[in-house]
XYZ file of C-alpha atoms in Angstrom:
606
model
C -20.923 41.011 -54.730
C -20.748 38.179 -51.537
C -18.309 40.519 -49.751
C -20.615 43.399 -50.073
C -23.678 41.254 -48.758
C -21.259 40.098 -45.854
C -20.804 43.420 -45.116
C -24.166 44.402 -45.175
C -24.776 41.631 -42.905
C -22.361 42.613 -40.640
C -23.623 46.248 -40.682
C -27.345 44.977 -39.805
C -26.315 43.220 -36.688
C -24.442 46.125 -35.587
C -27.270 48.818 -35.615
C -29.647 45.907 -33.925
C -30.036 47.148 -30.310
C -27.872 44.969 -27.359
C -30.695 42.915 -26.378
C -32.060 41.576 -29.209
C -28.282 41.025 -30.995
C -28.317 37.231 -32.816
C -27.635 34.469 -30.904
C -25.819 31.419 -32.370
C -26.785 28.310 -31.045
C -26.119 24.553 -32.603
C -30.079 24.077 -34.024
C -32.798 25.950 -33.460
C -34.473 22.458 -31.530
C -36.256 25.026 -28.946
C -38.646 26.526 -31.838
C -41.068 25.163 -33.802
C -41.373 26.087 -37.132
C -44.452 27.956 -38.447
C -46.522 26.292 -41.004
C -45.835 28.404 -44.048
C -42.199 28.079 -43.413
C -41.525 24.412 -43.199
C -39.248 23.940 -45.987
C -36.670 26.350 -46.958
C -37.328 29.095 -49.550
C -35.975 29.758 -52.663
C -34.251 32.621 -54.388
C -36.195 35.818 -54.102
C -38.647 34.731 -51.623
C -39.562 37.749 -48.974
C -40.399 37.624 -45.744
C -43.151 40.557 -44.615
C -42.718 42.189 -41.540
C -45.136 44.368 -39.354
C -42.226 46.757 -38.756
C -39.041 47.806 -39.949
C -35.821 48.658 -37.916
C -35.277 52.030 -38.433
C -32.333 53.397 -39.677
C -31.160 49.884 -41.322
C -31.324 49.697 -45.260
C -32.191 46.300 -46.409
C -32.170 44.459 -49.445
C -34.736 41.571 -49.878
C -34.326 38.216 -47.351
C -33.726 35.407 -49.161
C -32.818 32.230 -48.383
C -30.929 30.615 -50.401
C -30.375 26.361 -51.017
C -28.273 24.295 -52.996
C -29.418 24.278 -56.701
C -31.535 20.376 -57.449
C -32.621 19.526 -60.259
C -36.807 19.592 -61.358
C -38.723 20.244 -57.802
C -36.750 18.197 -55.863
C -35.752 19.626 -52.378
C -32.763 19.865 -50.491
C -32.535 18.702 -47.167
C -30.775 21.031 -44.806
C -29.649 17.677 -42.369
C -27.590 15.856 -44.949
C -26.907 12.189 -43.803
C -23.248 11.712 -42.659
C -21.026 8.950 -44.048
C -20.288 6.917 -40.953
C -23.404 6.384 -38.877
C -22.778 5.672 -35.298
C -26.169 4.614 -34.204
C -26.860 2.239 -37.067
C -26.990 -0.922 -34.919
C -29.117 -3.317 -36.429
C -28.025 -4.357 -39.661
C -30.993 -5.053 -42.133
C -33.309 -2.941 -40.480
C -34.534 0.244 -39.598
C -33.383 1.924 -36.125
C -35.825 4.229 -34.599
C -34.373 8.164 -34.896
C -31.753 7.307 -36.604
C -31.433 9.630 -39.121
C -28.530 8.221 -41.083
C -29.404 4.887 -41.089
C -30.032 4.190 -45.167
C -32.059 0.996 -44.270
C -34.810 3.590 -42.797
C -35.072 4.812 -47.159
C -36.195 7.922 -45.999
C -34.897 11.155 -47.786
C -36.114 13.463 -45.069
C -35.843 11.774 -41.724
C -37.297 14.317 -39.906
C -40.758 14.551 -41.497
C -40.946 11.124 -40.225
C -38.870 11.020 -36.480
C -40.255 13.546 -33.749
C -35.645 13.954 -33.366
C -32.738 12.960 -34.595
C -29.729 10.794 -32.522
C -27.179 12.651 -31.519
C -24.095 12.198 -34.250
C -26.812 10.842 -37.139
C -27.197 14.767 -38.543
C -24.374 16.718 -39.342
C -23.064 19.323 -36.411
C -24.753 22.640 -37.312
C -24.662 26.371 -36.360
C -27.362 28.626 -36.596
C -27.898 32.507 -35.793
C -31.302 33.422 -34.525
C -32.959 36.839 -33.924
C -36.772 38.218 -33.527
C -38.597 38.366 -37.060
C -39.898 41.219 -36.273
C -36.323 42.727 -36.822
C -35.995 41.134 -40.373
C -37.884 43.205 -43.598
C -35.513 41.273 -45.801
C -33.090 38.575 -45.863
C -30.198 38.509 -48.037
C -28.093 35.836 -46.445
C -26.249 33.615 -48.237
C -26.746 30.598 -45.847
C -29.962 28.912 -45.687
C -32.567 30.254 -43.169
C -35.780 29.854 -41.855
C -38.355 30.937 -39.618
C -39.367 29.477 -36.565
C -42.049 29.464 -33.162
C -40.213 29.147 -30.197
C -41.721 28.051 -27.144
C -43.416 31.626 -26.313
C -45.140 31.556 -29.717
C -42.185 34.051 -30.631
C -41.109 33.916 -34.823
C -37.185 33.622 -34.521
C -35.472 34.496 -37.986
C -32.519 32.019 -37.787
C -29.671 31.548 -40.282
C -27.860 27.945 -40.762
C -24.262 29.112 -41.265
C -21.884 27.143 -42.615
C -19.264 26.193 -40.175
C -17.073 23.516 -40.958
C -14.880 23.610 -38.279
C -17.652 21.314 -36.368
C -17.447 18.497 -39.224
C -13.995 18.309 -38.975
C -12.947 14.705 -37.635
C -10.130 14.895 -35.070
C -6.854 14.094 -36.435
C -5.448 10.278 -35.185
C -2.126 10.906 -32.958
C 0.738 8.402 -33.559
C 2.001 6.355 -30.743
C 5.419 4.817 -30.128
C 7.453 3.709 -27.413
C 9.338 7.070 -27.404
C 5.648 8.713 -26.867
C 3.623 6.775 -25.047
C 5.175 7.420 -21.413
C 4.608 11.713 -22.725
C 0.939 11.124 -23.944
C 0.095 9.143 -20.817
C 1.607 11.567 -18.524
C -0.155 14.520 -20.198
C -3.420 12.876 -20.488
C -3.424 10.803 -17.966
C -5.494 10.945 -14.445
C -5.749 9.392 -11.518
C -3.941 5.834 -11.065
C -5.602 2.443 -9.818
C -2.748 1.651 -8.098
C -2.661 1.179 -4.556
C -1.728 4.272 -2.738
C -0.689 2.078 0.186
C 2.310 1.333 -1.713
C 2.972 4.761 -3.461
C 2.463 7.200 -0.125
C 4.560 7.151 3.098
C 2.602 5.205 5.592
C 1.773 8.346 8.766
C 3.902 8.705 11.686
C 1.250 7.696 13.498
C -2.214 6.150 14.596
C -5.355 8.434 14.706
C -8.789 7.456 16.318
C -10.674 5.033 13.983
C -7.693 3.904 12.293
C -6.886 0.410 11.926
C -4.466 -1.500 13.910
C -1.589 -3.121 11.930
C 0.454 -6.604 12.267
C 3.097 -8.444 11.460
C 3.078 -11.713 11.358
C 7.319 -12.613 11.052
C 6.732 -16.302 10.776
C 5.164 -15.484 7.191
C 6.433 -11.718 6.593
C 2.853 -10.964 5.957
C 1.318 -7.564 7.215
C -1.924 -7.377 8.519
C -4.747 -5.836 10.427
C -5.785 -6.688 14.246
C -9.672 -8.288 13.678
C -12.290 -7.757 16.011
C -15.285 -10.701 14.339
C -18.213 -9.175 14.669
C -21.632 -10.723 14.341
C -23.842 -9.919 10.626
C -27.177 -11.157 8.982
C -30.300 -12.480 11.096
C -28.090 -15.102 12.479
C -25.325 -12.889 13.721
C -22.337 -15.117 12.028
C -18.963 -14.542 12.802
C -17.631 -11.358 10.171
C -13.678 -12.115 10.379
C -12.901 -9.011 7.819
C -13.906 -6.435 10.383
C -11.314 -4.067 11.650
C -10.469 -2.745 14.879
C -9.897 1.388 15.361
C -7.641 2.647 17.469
C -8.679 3.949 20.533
C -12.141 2.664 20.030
C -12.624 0.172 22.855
C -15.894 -2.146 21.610
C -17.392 -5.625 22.546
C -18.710 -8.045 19.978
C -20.729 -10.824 19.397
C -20.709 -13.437 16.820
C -22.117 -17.351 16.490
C -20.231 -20.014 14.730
C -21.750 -23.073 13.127
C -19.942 -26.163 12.585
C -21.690 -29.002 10.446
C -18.514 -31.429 11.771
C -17.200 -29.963 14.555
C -14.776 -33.388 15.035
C -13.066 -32.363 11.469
C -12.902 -28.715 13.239
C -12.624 -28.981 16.294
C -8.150 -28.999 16.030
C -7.972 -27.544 12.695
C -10.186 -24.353 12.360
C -7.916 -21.666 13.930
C -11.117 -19.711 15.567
C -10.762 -22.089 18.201
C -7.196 -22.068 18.983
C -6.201 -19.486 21.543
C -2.939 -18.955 19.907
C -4.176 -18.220 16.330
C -5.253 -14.400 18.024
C -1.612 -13.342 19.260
C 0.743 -15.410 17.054
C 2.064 -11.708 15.648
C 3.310 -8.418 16.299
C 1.701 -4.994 16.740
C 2.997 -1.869 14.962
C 3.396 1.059 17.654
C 2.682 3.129 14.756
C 2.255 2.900 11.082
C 5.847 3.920 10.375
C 7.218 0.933 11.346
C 5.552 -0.438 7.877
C 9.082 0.980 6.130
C 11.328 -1.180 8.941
C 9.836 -4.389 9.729
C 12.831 -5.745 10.608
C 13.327 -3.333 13.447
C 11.824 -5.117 16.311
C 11.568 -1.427 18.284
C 8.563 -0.326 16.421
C 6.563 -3.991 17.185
C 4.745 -4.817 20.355
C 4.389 -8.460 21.176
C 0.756 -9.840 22.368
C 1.263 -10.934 25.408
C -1.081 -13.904 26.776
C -2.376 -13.177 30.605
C -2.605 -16.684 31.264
C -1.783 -20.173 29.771
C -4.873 -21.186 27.155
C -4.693 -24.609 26.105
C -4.998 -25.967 22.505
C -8.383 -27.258 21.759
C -8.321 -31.370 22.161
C -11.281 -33.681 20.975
C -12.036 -35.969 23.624
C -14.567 -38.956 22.606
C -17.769 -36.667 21.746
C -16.470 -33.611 23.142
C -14.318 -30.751 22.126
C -12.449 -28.828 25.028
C -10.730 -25.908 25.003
C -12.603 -23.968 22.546
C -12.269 -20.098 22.469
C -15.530 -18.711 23.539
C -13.835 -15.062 24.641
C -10.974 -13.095 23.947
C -10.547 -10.003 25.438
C -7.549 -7.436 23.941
C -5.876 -5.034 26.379
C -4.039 -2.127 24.616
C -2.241 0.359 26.542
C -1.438 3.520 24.120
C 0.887 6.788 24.947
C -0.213 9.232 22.753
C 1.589 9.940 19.587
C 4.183 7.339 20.682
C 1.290 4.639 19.824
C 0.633 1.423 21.153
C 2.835 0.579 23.912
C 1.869 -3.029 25.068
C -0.628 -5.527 24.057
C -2.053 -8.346 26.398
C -4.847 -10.688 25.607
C -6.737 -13.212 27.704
C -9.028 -15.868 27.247
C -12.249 -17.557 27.970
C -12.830 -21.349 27.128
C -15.556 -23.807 26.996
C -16.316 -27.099 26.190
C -18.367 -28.269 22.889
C -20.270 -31.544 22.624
C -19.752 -32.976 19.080
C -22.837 -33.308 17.447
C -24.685 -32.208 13.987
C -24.881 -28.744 13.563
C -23.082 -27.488 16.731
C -23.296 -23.595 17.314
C -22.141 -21.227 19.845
C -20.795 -17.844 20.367
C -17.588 -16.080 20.975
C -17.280 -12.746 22.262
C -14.639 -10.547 21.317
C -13.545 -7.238 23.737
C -11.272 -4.565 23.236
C -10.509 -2.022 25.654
C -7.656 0.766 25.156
C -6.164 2.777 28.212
C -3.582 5.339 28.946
C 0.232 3.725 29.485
C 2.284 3.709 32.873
C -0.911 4.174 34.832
C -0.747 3.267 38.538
C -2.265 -0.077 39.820
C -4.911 1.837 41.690
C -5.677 4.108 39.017
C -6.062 0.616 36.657
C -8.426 -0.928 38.819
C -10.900 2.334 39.058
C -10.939 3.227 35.767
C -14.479 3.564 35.552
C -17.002 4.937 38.342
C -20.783 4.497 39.385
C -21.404 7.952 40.864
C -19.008 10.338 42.440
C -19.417 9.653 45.674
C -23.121 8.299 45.502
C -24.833 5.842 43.307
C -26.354 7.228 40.059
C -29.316 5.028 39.434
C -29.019 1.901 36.548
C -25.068 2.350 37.042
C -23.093 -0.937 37.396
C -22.908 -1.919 41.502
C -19.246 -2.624 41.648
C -17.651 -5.515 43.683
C -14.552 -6.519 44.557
C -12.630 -9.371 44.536
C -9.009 -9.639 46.477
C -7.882 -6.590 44.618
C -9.794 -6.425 41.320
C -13.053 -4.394 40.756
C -15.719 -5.409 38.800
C -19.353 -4.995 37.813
C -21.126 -8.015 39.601
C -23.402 -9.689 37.398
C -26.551 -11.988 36.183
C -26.886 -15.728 34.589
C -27.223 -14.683 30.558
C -28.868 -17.696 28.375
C -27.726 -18.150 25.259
C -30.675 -18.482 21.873
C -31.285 -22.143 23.483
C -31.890 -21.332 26.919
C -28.574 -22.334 27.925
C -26.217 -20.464 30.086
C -23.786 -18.409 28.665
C -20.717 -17.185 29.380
C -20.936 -13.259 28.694
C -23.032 -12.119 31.720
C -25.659 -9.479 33.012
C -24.375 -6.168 34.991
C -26.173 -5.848 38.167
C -27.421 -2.232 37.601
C -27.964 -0.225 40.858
C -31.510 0.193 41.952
C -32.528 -2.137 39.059
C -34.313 -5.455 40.224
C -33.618 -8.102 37.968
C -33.738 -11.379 37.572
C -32.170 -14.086 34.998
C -32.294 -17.556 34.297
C -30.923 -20.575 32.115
C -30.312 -24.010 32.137
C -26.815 -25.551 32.878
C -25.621 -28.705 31.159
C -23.453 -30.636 33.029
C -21.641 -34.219 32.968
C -22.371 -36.264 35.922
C -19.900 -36.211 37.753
C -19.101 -36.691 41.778
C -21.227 -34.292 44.127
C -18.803 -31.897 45.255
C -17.834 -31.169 41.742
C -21.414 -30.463 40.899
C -22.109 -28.179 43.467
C -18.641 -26.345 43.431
C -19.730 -26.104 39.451
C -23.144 -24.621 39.841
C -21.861 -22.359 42.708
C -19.193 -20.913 40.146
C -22.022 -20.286 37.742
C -24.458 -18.747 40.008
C -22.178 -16.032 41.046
C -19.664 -15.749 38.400
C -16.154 -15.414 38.287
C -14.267 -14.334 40.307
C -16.989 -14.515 43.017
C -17.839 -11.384 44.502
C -16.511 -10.496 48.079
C -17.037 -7.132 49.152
C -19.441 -4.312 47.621
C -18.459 -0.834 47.052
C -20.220 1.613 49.564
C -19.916 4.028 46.942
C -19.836 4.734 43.579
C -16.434 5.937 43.575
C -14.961 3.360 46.095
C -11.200 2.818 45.660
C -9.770 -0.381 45.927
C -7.069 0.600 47.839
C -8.998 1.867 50.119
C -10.989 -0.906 52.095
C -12.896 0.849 54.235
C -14.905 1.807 51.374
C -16.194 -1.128 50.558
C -18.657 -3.671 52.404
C -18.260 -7.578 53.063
C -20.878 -9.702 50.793
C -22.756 -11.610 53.640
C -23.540 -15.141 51.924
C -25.359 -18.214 53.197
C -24.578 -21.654 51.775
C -26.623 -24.824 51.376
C -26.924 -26.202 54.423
C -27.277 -30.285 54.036
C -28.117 -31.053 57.398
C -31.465 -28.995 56.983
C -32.086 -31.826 54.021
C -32.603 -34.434 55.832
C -31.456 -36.325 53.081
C -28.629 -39.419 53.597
C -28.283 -40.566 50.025
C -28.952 -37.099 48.400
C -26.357 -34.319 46.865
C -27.852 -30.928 47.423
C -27.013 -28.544 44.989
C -27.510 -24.662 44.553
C -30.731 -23.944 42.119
C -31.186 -20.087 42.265
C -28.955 -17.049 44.321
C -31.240 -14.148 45.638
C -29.011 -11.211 46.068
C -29.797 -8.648 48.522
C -28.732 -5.004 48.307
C -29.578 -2.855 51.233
C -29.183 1.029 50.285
C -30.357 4.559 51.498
C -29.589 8.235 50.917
C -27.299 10.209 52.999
C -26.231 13.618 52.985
C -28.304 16.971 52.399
C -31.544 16.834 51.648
C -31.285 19.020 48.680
C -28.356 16.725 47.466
C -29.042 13.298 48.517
C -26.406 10.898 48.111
C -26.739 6.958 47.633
C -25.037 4.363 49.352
C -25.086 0.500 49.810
C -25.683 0.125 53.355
C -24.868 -3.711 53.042
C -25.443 -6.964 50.514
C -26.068 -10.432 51.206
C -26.250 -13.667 48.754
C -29.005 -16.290 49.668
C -28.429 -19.532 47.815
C -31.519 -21.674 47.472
C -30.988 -25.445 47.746
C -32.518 -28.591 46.284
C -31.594 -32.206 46.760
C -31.016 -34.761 43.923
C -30.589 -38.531 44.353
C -26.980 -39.884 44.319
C -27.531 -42.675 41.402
C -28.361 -39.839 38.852
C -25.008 -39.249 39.022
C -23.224 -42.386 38.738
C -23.232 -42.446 35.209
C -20.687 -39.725 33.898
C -21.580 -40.244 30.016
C -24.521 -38.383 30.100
C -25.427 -34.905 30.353
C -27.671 -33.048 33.000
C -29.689 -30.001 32.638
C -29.825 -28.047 35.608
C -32.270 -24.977 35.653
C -30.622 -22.062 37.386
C -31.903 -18.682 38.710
C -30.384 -15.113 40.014
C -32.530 -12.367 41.321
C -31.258 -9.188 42.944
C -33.465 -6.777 44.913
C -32.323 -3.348 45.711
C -34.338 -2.444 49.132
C -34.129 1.431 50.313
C -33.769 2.001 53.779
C -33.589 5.921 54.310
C -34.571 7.217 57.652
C -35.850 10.811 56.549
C -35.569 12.850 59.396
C -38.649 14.566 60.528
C -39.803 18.109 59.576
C -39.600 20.895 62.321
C -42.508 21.516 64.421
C -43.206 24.775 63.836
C -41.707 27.617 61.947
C -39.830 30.172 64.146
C -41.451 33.431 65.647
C -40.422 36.905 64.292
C -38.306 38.822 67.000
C -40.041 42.496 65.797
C -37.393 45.081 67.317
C -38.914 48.358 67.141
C -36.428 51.983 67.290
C -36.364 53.022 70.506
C -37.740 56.378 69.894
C -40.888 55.059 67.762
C -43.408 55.984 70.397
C -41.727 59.733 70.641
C -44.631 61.166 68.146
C -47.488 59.404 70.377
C -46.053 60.515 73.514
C -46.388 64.300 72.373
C -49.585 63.534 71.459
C -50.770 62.576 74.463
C -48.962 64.595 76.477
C -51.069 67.875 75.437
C -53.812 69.229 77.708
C -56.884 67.502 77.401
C -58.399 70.702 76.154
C -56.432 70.882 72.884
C -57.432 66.923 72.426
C -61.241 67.453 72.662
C -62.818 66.533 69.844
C -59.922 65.150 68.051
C -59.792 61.429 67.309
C -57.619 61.220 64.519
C -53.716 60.697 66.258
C -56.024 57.963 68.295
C -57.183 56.321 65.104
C -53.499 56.662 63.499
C -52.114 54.653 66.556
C -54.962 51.787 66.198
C -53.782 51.165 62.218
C -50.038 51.314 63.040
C -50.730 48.525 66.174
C -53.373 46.586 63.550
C -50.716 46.088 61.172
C -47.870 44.888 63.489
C -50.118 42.177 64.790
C -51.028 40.921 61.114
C -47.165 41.078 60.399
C -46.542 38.877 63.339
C -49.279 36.653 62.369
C -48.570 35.802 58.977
């Protein structure tokens, strides 16, 4: 008898068009069940239809539930014997369905849903009710609204495949390595360590080093300034081929403890290693042909605390890295700026940090001009280039520091830009001459400028393309002053320029460029004691002054030379030429020649 309800079952679902075939799905949470069929049914209970499907023979739907005892009812969401979401011993938790400290026999009628894992896993089968004139199912089943106001005629099948717990797998030493290969994903360890380093550098990556002292590899730093305060970041790296300048301040709350052990400040804590031309050399670091030594340009001192002052500090370090392609980095050279720090509470200052990358073996000449300022003019708020024995630079501004003090990093003189700067320069007092050779070194930088490029694409090489700085000195004669120094206070530079060339393509060019160097006298016993510090305010200005001569306009614009066929009179001549009998009365080839002279004069007017 159950295998011939199966297979009338079976049959139904078969004649039941394609798109209204049963669907299973794990509950039937997306209907709602209708009020008359909120429990399940018992044996021989019908459900009425307002149509038939034809052609189907059914016996009476049914559903039918576990046989209890008096009235009691079954409840189709049995509570499971291990309940996962009973946290809170004692007490009720909310939705959980198999939690026994809730006492509830049917959890639902009293939680809106049930935790996932607190009801047993079920299947159900669901089609339109309108297809169903009677059940005879042998799994319970119900009828419910689904969100279009639909009935749904859904059967809870039996599957117990889905309580089924999974079985526990043994694990030895002879299966452990098989499990965790089979199972097992990605690893935390380091894929520096398990992949071949690359055969070599690509923009953006990071520089390596070896340091041989320690046999410790590394990464070349380039500190860079973070936070409101802009303190030094030590962790950040520098790409390849990614020439940058940086910015950072450094506090010290005792910078006498500091000032000869904190390696920031020694110039040889930033080349005591070894650059890797590439990152291959990582699996030979004792083969010295894949390093590149940092070579210092000059001699940098160690910092030395001298009474309240520490000297020699690192306050720049510029990185020069000359790369050949895939061959990487073929030599390293580093130079250094240095300062001296008063020792007091809470000292501060900033270091500046440059790297610049270029092409290897390139020519002296093509060195010094690696960059341009027009080609050949000017291009306006483009550095004004100077020159200096052989070496071209930018020339530049003072640059104060947060305090008003002068800096060392300095303003670019932008062409066609006036500017001017200021700060105040503390200084020990010290004998005349070295004041004024001091402030004169701050005023116009270092090296001091000595010739100006007449072009934006001067060559250094080349001196006829550049211009001689004219430059006027404190004169102490003009003081009047016996028992005074007179010392530099502010430097006015002077740029004469104008455009040359075609009007429609004007070119700029510095016609000439003078510094003025404003003078004021201080009294000799300022100076005599050389404990103390002086402030000394100091000033730069630069003035760009155009000097085209445009050349004047023509007078007048040139005269049409009209040149008429010599034959164009030919049809007036035979007109005239007849008897003065055939031409009375006729004033029409007269009136033709007036228009034809009318409109040559307006074309030779216009």
């Amino acid at each position: 008898m159950f295998t011939s309800q199966l297979a009338l079952l079976y049959v139904f679902f078969l004649m039941v068009p394609e798109g209204v075939r049963p669907q299973p799905s794990p509950s039937p949470s997306g209907a709602v069940s209708t009020q008359s069929d909120l429990g399940p049914r018992t044996q021989g209970e019908t459900l009425q239809s307002s149509s038939e499907v034809p052609g189907v023979s059914t016996v009476s739907p049914t559903v039918v539930t576990p046989s209890a005892p008096g009235n009691r009812t079954v409840d189709l969401f049995p509570v499971l014997p291990i309940c996962v979401c009973d946290l809170t011993p004692g007490a009720c938790d909310m939705n959980c369905c198999c939690d026994r400290d809730c006492y509830l026999l049917h959890p639902r009628t009293v939680f809106s849903f049930c935790l996932p894992g607190s009801v047993r896993s079920s299947s159900w089968v669901c089609v339109d009710n309108s297809l169903i004139f009677r059940s005879n199912s042998p799994f319970p089943s119900r009828v419910f609204m689904d969100s279009n106001g639909i009935k749904q005629f859904c059967v809870h099948v039996n599957n117990s495949k889905l309580t089924y717990f999974q079985k526990l797998q043994k694990v030895n030493a002879t299966s452990f390595q098989a499990l965790a290969t089979e199972f097992g994903g990605e690893s935390f360890t380091s894929t520096f360590q398990t992949q071949s380093p690359p055969p070599f550098y690509r923009a953006g990556d990071p520089i390596l080093t070896y340091f041989p002292k320690w046999s410790v590899i590394g990464l070349l730093r380039q500190p860079a300034g973070v936070g409101a305060g802009g303190l030094c970041a030590e962790s950040n790296p520098a790409g390849f081929l990614e020439s940058k300048s940086t910015t950072c301040a450094r506090f010290f709350k005792n910078l006498a403890d500091s000032c000869t052990l904190d390696p920031t400040l020694n110039a040889a804590s930033y080349h005591n290693f070894t650059v890797l031309k590439v990152p291959r050399g990582l699996s030979d670091l004792q083969n010295t042909k894949f390093q590149v030594p940092v070579t210092p340009v000059s001699q940098a001192d160690s910092p030395l605390l001298a009474g309240n002052t520490c000297q020699n500090v690192v306050s720049q370090v510029i990185y020069e890295i000359e790369t050949n392609g895939t061959f990487g980095i073929q030599k390293v050279s580093i130079s250094f700026g240095q300062t001296n720090l008063t020792v007091e509470p809470g000292t501060s200052f900033q270091q500046h940090f440059i790297i610049h990358f270029r092409a290897f073996q390139q020519s002296t000449a093509a060195s010094l001009t690696g960059f341009r300022s027009g080609n050949p003019g000017y291009i306006a708020e483009k550095p004004l280039l100077a020159l200096t024995g052989d070496r071209r630079h930018s020339m530049t501004l003072l640059q104060s520091k947060g305090d008003g003090t002068c800096s060392t990093k300095r303003h670019e003189v932008q062409f066609g830009v006036n500017a001017i700067s200021g700060c105040k320069l503390r200084l020990k007092r010290v004998d005349c001459s070295h004041l004024q050779r001091e402030i004169y070194q701050t005023l116009h930088g270092s090296p001091r400028p000595e010739h100006v490029a007449i072009f934006g694409n001067a060559d250094p090489a080349q001196k006829g393309e550049w211009t001689r700085i004219l430059s006027r000195n404190c004169s102490v004669s003009a003081m009047h002053c016996t028992s005074c120094c007179v010392i530099p206070v502010s430097l006015e530079i002077q740029i004469l320029w104008a455009y040359v060339g075609l009007q429609s393509n004007p070119q700029a060019h510095v016609s000439g460029a003078r510094f003025l160097y404003h003078c004021q006298p201080i009294q000799t016993f300022f100076l005599q004691d050389s404990q103390q510090e002086t402030e000394v305010p100091l000033t730069t200005v630069v003035t760009f002054v155009d000097i085209t001569q445009k050349p004047e306009p023509p007078r007048g614009q040139p005269r049409m030379d009209w040149k008429l066929p010599f034959d164009f009179f030919f049809p007036f001549k035979m007109v005239f030429s007849r008897g003065a009998d055939s031409q009375k009365g006729s004033v029409s080839p007269i009136l033709i020649l007036c228009l034809l002279l009318l409109g040559v004069l307006n074309l030779e007017t216009k």
